[in-house]
Amino acid sequence: YHFDYVGGPRNYKWLNVTPIPKIWEQMNLAYACGADRIWVVNVGDLKPMEVPIEFFLTMAWHPKAMTKERMADYLKLWATREFGPEHAADIADIVGKYTKYNRRRTPELLAPGTFSLANYQEADRIIAEWKAITDQAESISAQLPENARDAFFQLVLHPTKACYIVNELYVAAAKNRLYASQGRASANDFAARVKELFKDDQELSDYYNRTLAGGKWSHMMDQTHIGYSNWQQPSRNVMPAVTEIEVPEAGAMGVTIEGSTSVWPGETNEAVLSFDSFNQPKRFIDVFNKGKAPFDFKATAGAPWITLDSTSGKVDKKQRILVSVDWTKAPKDSASGTVTITGARSEPVAVKVNAFNPSALTRDSLKGFVEADGYISIEAAHFTKKTDTAMARWEEIPDFGRTLSGMSIFPVTAASITPPENSPCLEYQTYLFNTGKVEVTSILAPCLTYNPD
């Protein structure tokens, strides 16, 4: 098995990117298929892989005792042993989350375009999640006895903070590039932020190498991890390229909306935000400055059912307006309105607001997962119905995968069956408003074809 990997599509050699549920799933499979004498794991440098190594050895000692239900307790017991019971649950949560977050995309595979800046606030949500566990780790570190802080830094705080910095670095680079193309004055702020984060990354490694425990772990954090251009590591960390623009003195308004990278005024396509009464989302409109001088803006809702969290203000670099619908006032079936933005040295921008509020259906009457924006997204464990057979069944592996958990067939040695003949199945009730072909994207956990049958 691998906690450290050299090869395509990218190495992962810097910090731990292997969540415990993934280790359990693969080693339980190996054990069930007859690997019951020797297990071998490639760990690369021993130092940053203490947590997965110990879990691997613990499970190897008594595989049957390490059930998927006991995994949730393992990190808490580990944290209690290392740092005492007071913060054990929080420490276990941080360690579980930083590896889970790393498995969305390993640090070596990150790029400025990895997470979306336009859709569903993905990039901002991911950085907020990294910041939350890093702040929590910093807080716990300050509360620990002095003689426990070096160990906590190595095992918990450093990997969490280091990966937070690298994720934010790439998101900041993405914002710099997008904002430069949009003419935003803040593009240069994000160029500066990329440089600052690149420096922070080096300083954190330097602290680990030179200061931590009196320099005991010199060179342990020399592994390069930023600036990959192919499968092999770069010879040195390379900062993502940034773009700096000339910003005029006079302020000028630009507008962009959630779900688009277009800028108004100037685009020929219409700015449209869509809402539905089932998901009841909030969408954003960003009013930004193309110049140095601040300007005042106004936002006006063109219908009484359109709600804005801000209707006026001063824009230095950016103001975000959250748009929602008051469904107690919204017309039935379909309705359209506008939000009009006015500001300095710019013609007004009209953002169309579409509301979908079917009279024949309500949130209470509709069953199952409902289409929104042309999509349905379902956690594997949120099935409507589960059918087991005498030979096999679907079971949840807690905390497995990118989001909530994973579903897998047990026993793992069950013979393949071609549905629908006597096969265990999961069913997901959905409701679609549009007809035609449907594209289904399944997020699966890769595995070698260990059994050609």
mmCIF file of C-alpha atoms in Angstrom, residues 89-437:
data_model
loop_
_atom_site.group_PDB
_atom_site.id
_atom_site.type_symbol
_atom_site.label_atom_id
_atom_site.label_comp_id
_atom_site.label_asym_id
_atom_site.label_seq_id
_atom_site.Cartn_x
_atom_site.Cartn_y
_atom_site.Cartn_z
ATOM 1 C CA ALA A 89 -12.559 14.844 20.262
ATOM 2 C CA ASP A 90 -11.594 18.118 18.561
ATOM 3 C CA ILE A 91 -8.089 16.883 17.732
ATOM 4 C CA ALA A 92 -9.516 13.683 16.231
ATOM 5 C CA ASP A 93 -11.900 15.789 14.143
ATOM 6 C CA ILE A 94 -9.063 17.997 12.832
ATOM 7 C CA VAL A 95 -6.841 15.045 11.876
ATOM 8 C CA GLY A 96 -9.738 13.266 10.188
ATOM 9 C CA LYS A 97 -10.729 16.377 8.248
ATOM 10 C CA TYR A 98 -7.323 17.509 7.034
ATOM 11 C CA THR A 99 -6.693 14.123 5.386
ATOM 12 C CA LYS A 100 -10.231 14.060 3.980
ATOM 13 C CA TYR A 101 -9.772 17.568 2.554
ATOM 14 C CA ASN A 102 -6.395 16.579 1.086
ATOM 15 C CA ARG A 103 -8.025 13.650 -0.677
ATOM 16 C CA ARG A 104 -10.325 15.953 -2.623
ATOM 17 C CA ARG A 105 -7.168 16.858 -4.478
ATOM 18 C CA THR A 106 -3.686 16.060 -3.192
ATOM 19 C CA PRO A 107 -1.520 19.187 -2.702
ATOM 20 C CA GLU A 108 0.807 18.194 -5.535
ATOM 21 C CA LEU A 109 -2.155 18.039 -7.950
ATOM 22 C CA LEU A 110 -3.616 21.432 -7.028
ATOM 23 C CA ALA A 111 -3.726 24.153 -9.672
ATOM 24 C CA PRO A 112 -5.280 27.622 -9.832
ATOM 25 C CA GLY A 113 -8.337 26.207 -11.613
ATOM 26 C CA THR A 114 -8.955 23.208 -9.363
ATOM 27 C CA PHE A 115 -11.901 24.710 -7.465
ATOM 28 C CA SER A 116 -14.583 26.875 -9.063
ATOM 29 C CA LEU A 117 -14.725 30.595 -8.354
ATOM 30 C CA ALA A 118 -18.063 30.974 -10.141
ATOM 31 C CA ASN A 119 -20.173 27.993 -9.181
ATOM 32 C CA TYR A 120 -21.712 27.364 -5.762
ATOM 33 C CA GLN A 121 -18.947 29.407 -4.054
ATOM 34 C CA GLU A 122 -16.868 26.211 -4.140
ATOM 35 C CA ALA A 123 -13.402 27.733 -3.785
ATOM 36 C CA ASP A 124 -14.456 30.061 -0.950
ATOM 37 C CA ARG A 125 -16.249 27.248 0.893
ATOM 38 C CA ILE A 126 -13.205 24.981 0.682
ATOM 39 C CA ILE A 127 -10.843 27.672 1.952
ATOM 40 C CA ALA A 128 -13.294 28.456 4.786
ATOM 41 C CA GLU A 129 -13.242 24.781 5.798
ATOM 42 C CA TRP A 130 -9.436 24.712 5.824
ATOM 43 C CA LYS A 131 -9.346 27.964 7.825
ATOM 44 C CA ALA A 132 -11.812 26.624 10.397
ATOM 45 C CA ILE A 133 -9.742 23.551 11.284
ATOM 46 C CA THR A 134 -6.483 25.553 11.207
ATOM 47 C CA ASP A 135 -7.903 28.161 13.597
ATOM 48 C CA GLN A 136 -9.130 25.345 15.821
ATOM 49 C CA ALA A 137 -5.690 23.703 15.822
ATOM 50 C CA GLU A 138 -4.005 27.035 16.642
ATOM 51 C CA SER A 139 -6.420 27.525 19.551
ATOM 52 C CA ILE A 140 -5.825 24.033 20.967
ATOM 53 C CA SER A 141 -2.054 24.450 20.645
ATOM 54 C CA ALA A 142 -2.170 27.592 22.783
ATOM 55 C CA GLN A 143 -4.072 25.707 25.500
ATOM 56 C CA LEU A 144 -1.753 22.696 25.674
ATOM 57 C CA PRO A 145 1.112 22.396 28.157
ATOM 58 C CA GLU A 146 4.394 23.735 26.786
ATOM 59 C CA ASN A 147 5.949 20.266 26.684
ATOM 60 C CA ALA A 148 3.167 18.964 24.410
ATOM 61 C CA ARG A 149 3.214 21.715 21.788
ATOM 62 C CA ASP A 150 6.086 20.413 19.649
ATOM 63 C CA ALA A 151 4.389 17.035 19.292
ATOM 64 C CA PHE A 152 1.066 18.729 18.545
ATOM 65 C CA PHE A 153 2.716 20.915 15.912
ATOM 66 C CA GLN A 154 4.202 17.890 14.138
ATOM 67 C CA LEU A 155 1.134 15.651 14.305
ATOM 68 C CA VAL A 156 -1.762 18.116 13.992
ATOM 69 C CA LEU A 157 -1.050 21.821 13.531
ATOM 70 C CA HIS A 158 1.688 21.701 10.890
ATOM 71 C CA PRO A 159 -0.027 19.412 8.350
ATOM 72 C CA THR A 160 -3.316 21.277 8.791
ATOM 73 C CA LYS A 161 -1.842 24.760 8.471
ATOM 74 C CA ALA A 162 0.594 23.840 5.695
ATOM 75 C CA CYS A 163 -2.154 22.361 3.523
ATOM 76 C CA TYR A 164 -4.425 25.327 4.257
ATOM 77 C CA ILE A 165 -1.701 27.691 3.042
ATOM 78 C CA VAL A 166 -1.144 25.745 -0.183
ATOM 79 C CA ASN A 167 -4.869 25.470 -0.950
ATOM 80 C CA GLU A 168 -5.352 29.196 -0.347
ATOM 81 C CA LEU A 169 -2.265 29.934 -2.456
ATOM 82 C CA TYR A 170 -3.803 28.285 -5.518
ATOM 83 C CA VAL A 171 -7.232 29.844 -4.960
ATOM 84 C CA ALA A 172 -5.598 33.281 -4.603
ATOM 85 C CA ALA A 173 -3.730 32.669 -7.869
ATOM 86 C CA ALA A 174 -7.005 31.737 -9.556
ATOM 87 C CA LYS A 175 -8.660 34.917 -8.267
ATOM 88 C CA ASN A 176 -5.709 37.003 -9.442
ATOM 89 C CA ARG A 177 -5.969 35.618 -12.972
ATOM 90 C CA LEU A 178 -9.763 35.887 -13.190
ATOM 91 C CA TYR A 179 -9.906 39.357 -11.641
ATOM 92 C CA ALA A 180 -7.122 40.635 -13.901
ATOM 93 C CA SER A 181 -9.108 39.456 -16.934
ATOM 94 C CA GLN A 182 -12.176 41.245 -15.532
ATOM 95 C CA GLY A 183 -10.284 44.472 -14.871
ATOM 96 C CA ARG A 184 -10.842 44.369 -11.099
ATOM 97 C CA ALA A 185 -8.634 46.638 -9.045
ATOM 98 C CA SER A 186 -8.364 43.816 -6.469
ATOM 99 C CA ALA A 187 -6.450 41.648 -8.966
ATOM 100 C CA ASN A 188 -3.230 43.209 -7.683
ATOM 101 C CA ASP A 189 -4.223 42.469 -4.069
ATOM 102 C CA PHE A 190 -4.439 38.791 -4.925
ATOM 103 C CA ALA A 191 -1.107 38.913 -6.737
ATOM 104 C CA ALA A 192 0.362 40.232 -3.473
ATOM 105 C CA ARG A 193 -1.521 37.567 -1.502
ATOM 106 C CA VAL A 194 -0.029 34.783 -3.634
ATOM 107 C CA LYS A 195 3.466 36.106 -2.921
ATOM 108 C CA GLU A 196 2.673 36.358 0.784
ATOM 109 C CA LEU A 197 1.329 32.801 0.963
ATOM 110 C CA PHE A 198 4.296 31.417 -0.970
ATOM 111 C CA LYS A 199 6.548 33.074 1.608
ATOM 112 C CA ASP A 200 4.374 31.721 4.470
ATOM 113 C CA ASP A 201 4.771 28.203 3.096
ATOM 114 C CA GLN A 202 8.561 28.500 3.111
ATOM 115 C CA GLU A 203 8.639 30.052 6.575
ATOM 116 C CA LEU A 204 6.502 27.234 7.989
ATOM 117 C CA SER A 205 8.877 24.646 6.508
ATOM 118 C CA ASP A 206 11.853 26.596 7.836
ATOM 119 C CA TYR A 207 10.339 26.597 11.329
ATOM 120 C CA TYR A 208 9.883 22.815 11.160
ATOM 121 C CA ASN A 209 13.460 22.313 9.928
ATOM 122 C CA ARG A 210 15.347 24.820 12.059
ATOM 123 C CA THR A 211 13.380 25.867 15.136
ATOM 124 C CA LEU A 212 11.015 23.050 16.134
ATOM 125 C CA ALA A 213 12.462 21.024 19.035
ATOM 126 C CA GLY A 214 15.706 22.990 18.771
ATOM 127 C CA GLY A 215 16.307 21.990 15.153
ATOM 128 C CA LYS A 216 15.936 18.276 15.843
ATOM 129 C CA TRP A 217 14.128 17.666 12.548
ATOM 130 C CA SER A 218 16.477 19.531 10.216
ATOM 131 C CA HIS A 219 15.651 18.976 6.492
ATOM 132 C CA MET A 220 12.566 16.848 7.278
ATOM 133 C CA MET A 221 10.353 19.398 5.492
ATOM 134 C CA ASP A 222 12.584 19.997 2.451
ATOM 135 C CA GLN A 223 10.194 18.113 0.146
ATOM 136 C CA THR A 224 9.116 20.327 -2.779
ATOM 137 C CA HIS A 225 5.357 20.482 -3.316
ATOM 138 C CA ILE A 226 4.429 23.677 -5.228
ATOM 139 C CA GLY A 227 4.805 24.124 -8.969
ATOM 140 C CA TYR A 228 4.480 20.616 -10.406
ATOM 141 C CA SER A 229 4.328 20.615 -14.200
ATOM 142 C CA ASN A 230 4.409 16.837 -14.748
ATOM 143 C CA TRP A 231 4.405 13.696 -12.598
ATOM 144 C CA GLN A 232 7.856 14.290 -11.107
ATOM 145 C CA GLN A 233 8.568 16.795 -8.354
ATOM 146 C CA PRO A 234 9.980 20.208 -9.286
ATOM 147 C CA SER A 235 13.608 20.788 -8.258
ATOM 148 C CA ARG A 236 12.399 23.726 -6.149
ATOM 149 C CA ASN A 237 9.046 25.163 -5.150
ATOM 150 C CA VAL A 238 7.763 27.431 -7.924
ATOM 151 C CA MET A 239 5.165 30.100 -7.166
ATOM 152 C CA PRO A 240 2.132 30.143 -9.505
ATOM 153 C CA ALA A 241 2.380 32.915 -12.074
ATOM 154 C CA VAL A 242 0.450 36.089 -11.255
ATOM 155 C CA THR A 243 -0.729 39.062 -13.310
ATOM 156 C CA GLU A 244 -0.528 42.674 -12.196
ATOM 157 C CA ILE A 245 -2.604 45.334 -13.989
ATOM 158 C CA GLU A 246 -2.556 49.101 -14.290
ATOM 159 C CA VAL A 247 -5.385 50.469 -12.162
ATOM 160 C CA PRO A 248 -6.797 53.879 -13.165
ATOM 161 C CA GLU A 249 -7.274 56.576 -10.521
ATOM 162 C CA ALA A 250 -11.013 57.090 -11.106
ATOM 163 C CA GLY A 251 -13.421 54.522 -9.757
ATOM 164 C CA ALA A 252 -15.591 52.591 -12.192
ATOM 165 C CA MET A 253 -18.238 49.955 -11.532
ATOM 166 C CA GLY A 254 -18.192 46.365 -12.702
ATOM 167 C CA VAL A 255 -20.775 43.697 -11.882
ATOM 168 C CA THR A 256 -20.521 39.923 -11.928
ATOM 169 C CA ILE A 257 -22.933 37.252 -10.699
ATOM 170 C CA GLU A 258 -22.811 33.779 -9.224
ATOM 171 C CA GLY A 259 -22.467 31.099 -11.869
ATOM 172 C CA SER A 260 -20.677 33.292 -14.401
ATOM 173 C CA THR A 261 -17.284 34.870 -15.042
ATOM 174 C CA SER A 262 -18.784 37.526 -17.339
ATOM 175 C CA VAL A 263 -18.658 41.214 -16.411
ATOM 176 C CA TRP A 264 -21.406 43.778 -16.879
ATOM 177 C CA PRO A 265 -21.732 46.336 -18.349
ATOM 178 C CA GLY A 266 -20.011 45.201 -21.512
ATOM 179 C CA GLU A 267 -21.276 41.662 -22.041
ATOM 180 C CA THR A 268 -23.891 41.026 -24.709
ATOM 181 C CA ASN A 269 -25.343 38.031 -22.871
ATOM 182 C CA GLU A 270 -27.972 38.596 -20.194
ATOM 183 C CA ALA A 271 -27.126 38.396 -16.484
ATOM 184 C CA VAL A 272 -29.548 35.858 -14.970
ATOM 185 C CA LEU A 273 -29.958 34.413 -11.471
ATOM 186 C CA SER A 274 -32.380 31.494 -11.013
ATOM 187 C CA PHE A 275 -34.212 30.435 -7.850
ATOM 188 C CA ASP A 276 -36.578 27.616 -6.955
ATOM 189 C CA SER A 277 -38.981 27.140 -4.058
ATOM 190 C CA PHE A 278 -37.613 23.705 -3.137
ATOM 191 C CA ASN A 279 -33.929 24.473 -2.550
ATOM 192 C CA GLN A 280 -34.548 28.172 -1.772
ATOM 193 C CA PRO A 281 -30.959 29.238 -2.472
ATOM 194 C CA LYS A 282 -29.237 32.554 -1.945
ATOM 195 C CA ARG A 283 -27.243 33.879 -4.912
ATOM 196 C CA PHE A 284 -24.670 36.633 -5.004
ATOM 197 C CA ILE A 285 -24.080 39.717 -7.110
ATOM 198 C CA ASP A 286 -20.596 41.230 -6.800
ATOM 199 C CA VAL A 287 -20.232 44.969 -7.369
ATOM 200 C CA PHE A 288 -16.532 45.690 -7.859
ATOM 201 C CA ASN A 289 -14.227 48.589 -8.552
ATOM 202 C CA LYS A 290 -12.118 48.912 -11.707
ATOM 203 C CA GLY A 291 -10.290 51.945 -10.322
ATOM 204 C CA LYS A 292 -8.630 53.272 -7.169
ATOM 205 C CA ALA A 293 -11.192 55.847 -5.995
ATOM 206 C CA PRO A 294 -14.150 54.390 -4.003
ATOM 207 C CA PHE A 295 -17.665 54.936 -5.348
ATOM 208 C CA ASP A 296 -21.244 54.641 -4.085
ATOM 209 C CA PHE A 297 -23.641 52.057 -5.482
ATOM 210 C CA LYS A 298 -27.353 51.381 -5.237
ATOM 211 C CA ALA A 299 -29.229 48.128 -5.783
ATOM 212 C CA THR A 300 -32.953 48.178 -6.462
ATOM 213 C CA ALA A 301 -35.244 45.150 -6.494
ATOM 214 C CA GLY A 302 -37.832 45.377 -9.245
ATOM 215 C CA ALA A 303 -40.393 43.126 -7.536
ATOM 216 C CA PRO A 304 -41.626 42.871 -3.932
ATOM 217 C CA TRP A 305 -40.686 39.185 -3.718
ATOM 218 C CA ILE A 306 -36.991 39.811 -4.478
ATOM 219 C CA THR A 307 -34.950 40.263 -1.284
ATOM 220 C CA LEU A 308 -31.535 41.943 -1.090
ATOM 221 C CA ASP A 309 -29.322 41.902 1.997
ATOM 222 C CA SER A 310 -27.771 45.223 0.911
ATOM 223 C CA THR A 311 -29.246 47.999 -1.219
ATOM 224 C CA SER A 312 -26.523 50.649 -1.091
ATOM 225 C CA GLY A 313 -23.002 51.275 0.079
ATOM 226 C CA LYS A 314 -19.505 52.337 -0.789
ATOM 227 C CA VAL A 315 -17.300 50.138 -2.948
ATOM 228 C CA ASP A 316 -13.609 50.257 -2.212
ATOM 229 C CA LYS A 317 -12.697 46.962 -3.894
ATOM 230 C CA LYS A 318 -15.869 44.818 -3.769
ATOM 231 C CA GLN A 319 -19.309 44.624 -2.204
ATOM 232 C CA ARG A 320 -21.288 41.391 -2.308
ATOM 233 C CA ILE A 321 -25.090 41.500 -2.442
ATOM 234 C CA LEU A 322 -26.945 38.332 -1.450
ATOM 235 C CA VAL A 323 -30.158 37.848 -3.399
ATOM 236 C CA SER A 324 -33.004 35.604 -2.271
ATOM 237 C CA VAL A 325 -36.731 35.182 -2.840
ATOM 238 C CA ASP A 326 -39.516 35.702 -0.310
ATOM 239 C CA TRP A 327 -41.533 32.634 -1.216
ATOM 240 C CA THR A 328 -44.570 33.858 0.733
ATOM 241 C CA LYS A 329 -44.828 36.694 -1.811
ATOM 242 C CA ALA A 330 -43.528 35.022 -4.965
ATOM 243 C CA PRO A 331 -46.047 34.400 -7.773
ATOM 244 C CA LYS A 332 -46.998 30.794 -8.457
ATOM 245 C CA ASP A 333 -45.358 28.783 -11.228
ATOM 246 C CA SER A 334 -42.824 31.021 -13.009
ATOM 247 C CA ALA A 335 -41.997 34.687 -12.521
ATOM 248 C CA SER A 336 -39.247 37.089 -13.527
ATOM 249 C CA GLY A 337 -37.997 40.332 -12.038
ATOM 250 C CA THR A 338 -34.821 42.391 -12.008
ATOM 251 C CA VAL A 339 -32.213 43.788 -9.676
ATOM 252 C CA THR A 340 -30.784 47.025 -11.020
ATOM 253 C CA ILE A 341 -27.303 48.139 -9.955
ATOM 254 C CA THR A 342 -26.141 51.726 -10.429
ATOM 255 C CA GLY A 343 -22.699 53.135 -9.664
ATOM 256 C CA ALA A 344 -19.839 55.369 -10.761
ATOM 257 C CA ARG A 345 -18.909 55.977 -14.398
ATOM 258 C CA SER A 346 -21.087 53.141 -15.617
ATOM 259 C CA GLU A 347 -24.461 52.547 -17.154
ATOM 260 C CA PRO A 348 -26.936 50.691 -14.891
ATOM 261 C CA VAL A 349 -26.735 46.899 -14.861
ATOM 262 C CA ALA A 350 -29.976 44.894 -14.815
ATOM 263 C CA VAL A 351 -29.717 41.372 -13.410
ATOM 264 C CA LYS A 352 -32.681 39.188 -14.308
ATOM 265 C CA VAL A 353 -34.146 37.134 -11.454
ATOM 266 C CA ASN A 354 -36.148 34.010 -12.368
ATOM 267 C CA ALA A 355 -38.295 32.340 -9.721
ATOM 268 C CA PHE A 356 -39.708 28.821 -10.123
ATOM 269 C CA ASN A 357 -42.587 28.170 -7.701
ATOM 270 C CA PRO A 358 -44.838 25.364 -9.007
ATOM 271 C CA SER A 359 -48.417 25.577 -7.795
ATOM 272 C CA ALA A 360 -48.916 21.805 -8.006
ATOM 273 C CA LEU A 361 -45.937 20.960 -5.763
ATOM 274 C CA THR A 362 -44.575 22.152 -2.435
ATOM 275 C CA ARG A 363 -41.501 21.363 -0.372
ATOM 276 C CA ASP A 364 -43.730 19.217 1.872
ATOM 277 C CA SER A 365 -45.522 17.344 -0.904
ATOM 278 C CA LEU A 366 -42.521 16.589 -3.089
ATOM 279 C CA LYS A 367 -40.599 13.441 -2.210
ATOM 280 C CA GLY A 368 -37.011 12.650 -3.109
ATOM 281 C CA PHE A 369 -34.139 14.667 -4.523
ATOM 282 C CA VAL A 370 -35.254 17.615 -6.625
ATOM 283 C CA GLU A 371 -33.636 19.110 -9.700
ATOM 284 C CA ALA A 372 -32.142 22.609 -9.383
ATOM 285 C CA ASP A 373 -30.097 24.470 -12.012
ATOM 286 C CA GLY A 374 -30.396 21.345 -14.148
ATOM 287 C CA TYR A 375 -28.636 19.220 -11.521
ATOM 288 C CA ILE A 376 -29.327 16.763 -8.748
ATOM 289 C CA SER A 377 -26.612 15.926 -6.224
ATOM 290 C CA ILE A 378 -26.990 12.989 -3.826
ATOM 291 C CA GLU A 379 -24.837 11.547 -1.062
ATOM 292 C CA ALA A 380 -24.452 7.798 -1.584
ATOM 293 C CA ALA A 381 -25.733 7.057 1.943
ATOM 294 C CA HIS A 382 -28.929 9.057 1.401
ATOM 295 C CA PHE A 383 -30.703 6.277 -0.458
ATOM 296 C CA THR A 384 -34.497 6.022 -0.568
ATOM 297 C CA LYS A 385 -34.520 2.227 -0.467
ATOM 298 C CA LYS A 386 -31.956 -0.525 0.087
ATOM 299 C CA THR A 387 -32.405 -4.111 -1.089
ATOM 300 C CA ASP A 388 -30.139 -6.829 0.323
ATOM 301 C CA THR A 389 -29.817 -10.438 -0.825
ATOM 302 C CA ALA A 390 -28.660 -13.608 0.886
ATOM 303 C CA MET A 391 -25.286 -13.281 -0.849
ATOM 304 C CA ALA A 392 -24.492 -9.563 -0.539
ATOM 305 C CA ARG A 393 -25.615 -6.228 0.876
ATOM 306 C CA TRP A 394 -24.778 -2.529 0.643
ATOM 307 C CA GLU A 395 -23.278 -0.937 3.772
ATOM 308 C CA GLU A 396 -22.005 2.533 4.598
ATOM 309 C CA ILE A 397 -18.308 3.187 5.263
ATOM 310 C CA PRO A 398 -18.415 6.231 7.558
ATOM 311 C CA ASP A 399 -16.439 9.324 6.508
ATOM 312 C CA PHE A 400 -15.177 7.615 3.356
ATOM 313 C CA GLY A 401 -14.628 9.758 0.277
ATOM 314 C CA ARG A 402 -14.804 13.459 -0.529
ATOM 315 C CA THR A 403 -17.930 14.407 1.372
ATOM 316 C CA LEU A 404 -20.170 12.463 3.761
ATOM 317 C CA SER A 405 -19.343 8.762 3.354
ATOM 318 C CA GLY A 406 -19.259 5.868 0.916
ATOM 319 C CA MET A 407 -21.401 2.822 0.190
ATOM 320 C CA SER A 408 -19.817 -0.526 -0.598
ATOM 321 C CA ILE A 409 -20.791 -4.156 -1.106
ATOM 322 C CA PHE A 410 -20.274 -6.567 1.807
ATOM 323 C CA PRO A 411 -18.925 -9.126 2.098
ATOM 324 C CA VAL A 412 -16.198 -7.696 -0.099
ATOM 325 C CA THR A 413 -15.572 -11.159 -1.580
ATOM 326 C CA ALA A 414 -19.147 -11.492 -2.883
ATOM 327 C CA ALA A 415 -19.307 -12.746 -6.459
ATOM 328 C CA SER A 416 -20.230 -10.298 -9.210
ATOM 329 C CA ILE A 417 -23.860 -10.281 -10.287
ATOM 330 C CA THR A 418 -25.331 -8.564 -13.330
ATOM 331 C CA PRO A 419 -28.363 -6.493 -12.279
ATOM 332 C CA PRO A 420 -31.237 -6.843 -11.945
ATOM 333 C CA GLU A 421 -30.953 -10.586 -11.347
ATOM 334 C CA ASN A 422 -30.851 -11.219 -7.574
ATOM 335 C CA SER A 423 -28.591 -8.240 -6.962
ATOM 336 C CA PRO A 424 -28.430 -5.973 -3.915
ATOM 337 C CA CYS A 425 -29.354 -2.452 -4.897
ATOM 338 C CA LEU A 426 -29.706 1.112 -3.696
ATOM 339 C CA GLU A 427 -32.531 3.280 -5.004
ATOM 340 C CA TYR A 428 -32.679 7.083 -5.048
ATOM 341 C CA GLN A 429 -36.018 8.766 -5.637
ATOM 342 C CA THR A 430 -35.648 11.903 -7.730
ATOM 343 C CA TYR A 431 -37.890 14.550 -9.244
ATOM 344 C CA LEU A 432 -36.998 16.125 -12.590
ATOM 345 C CA PHE A 433 -38.646 19.120 -14.220
ATOM 346 C CA ASN A 434 -36.969 18.598 -17.600
ATOM 347 C CA THR A 435 -37.261 15.705 -20.028
ATOM 348 C CA GLY A 436 -34.615 14.179 -22.259
ATOM 349 C CA LYS A 437 -31.321 12.411 -21.750
#
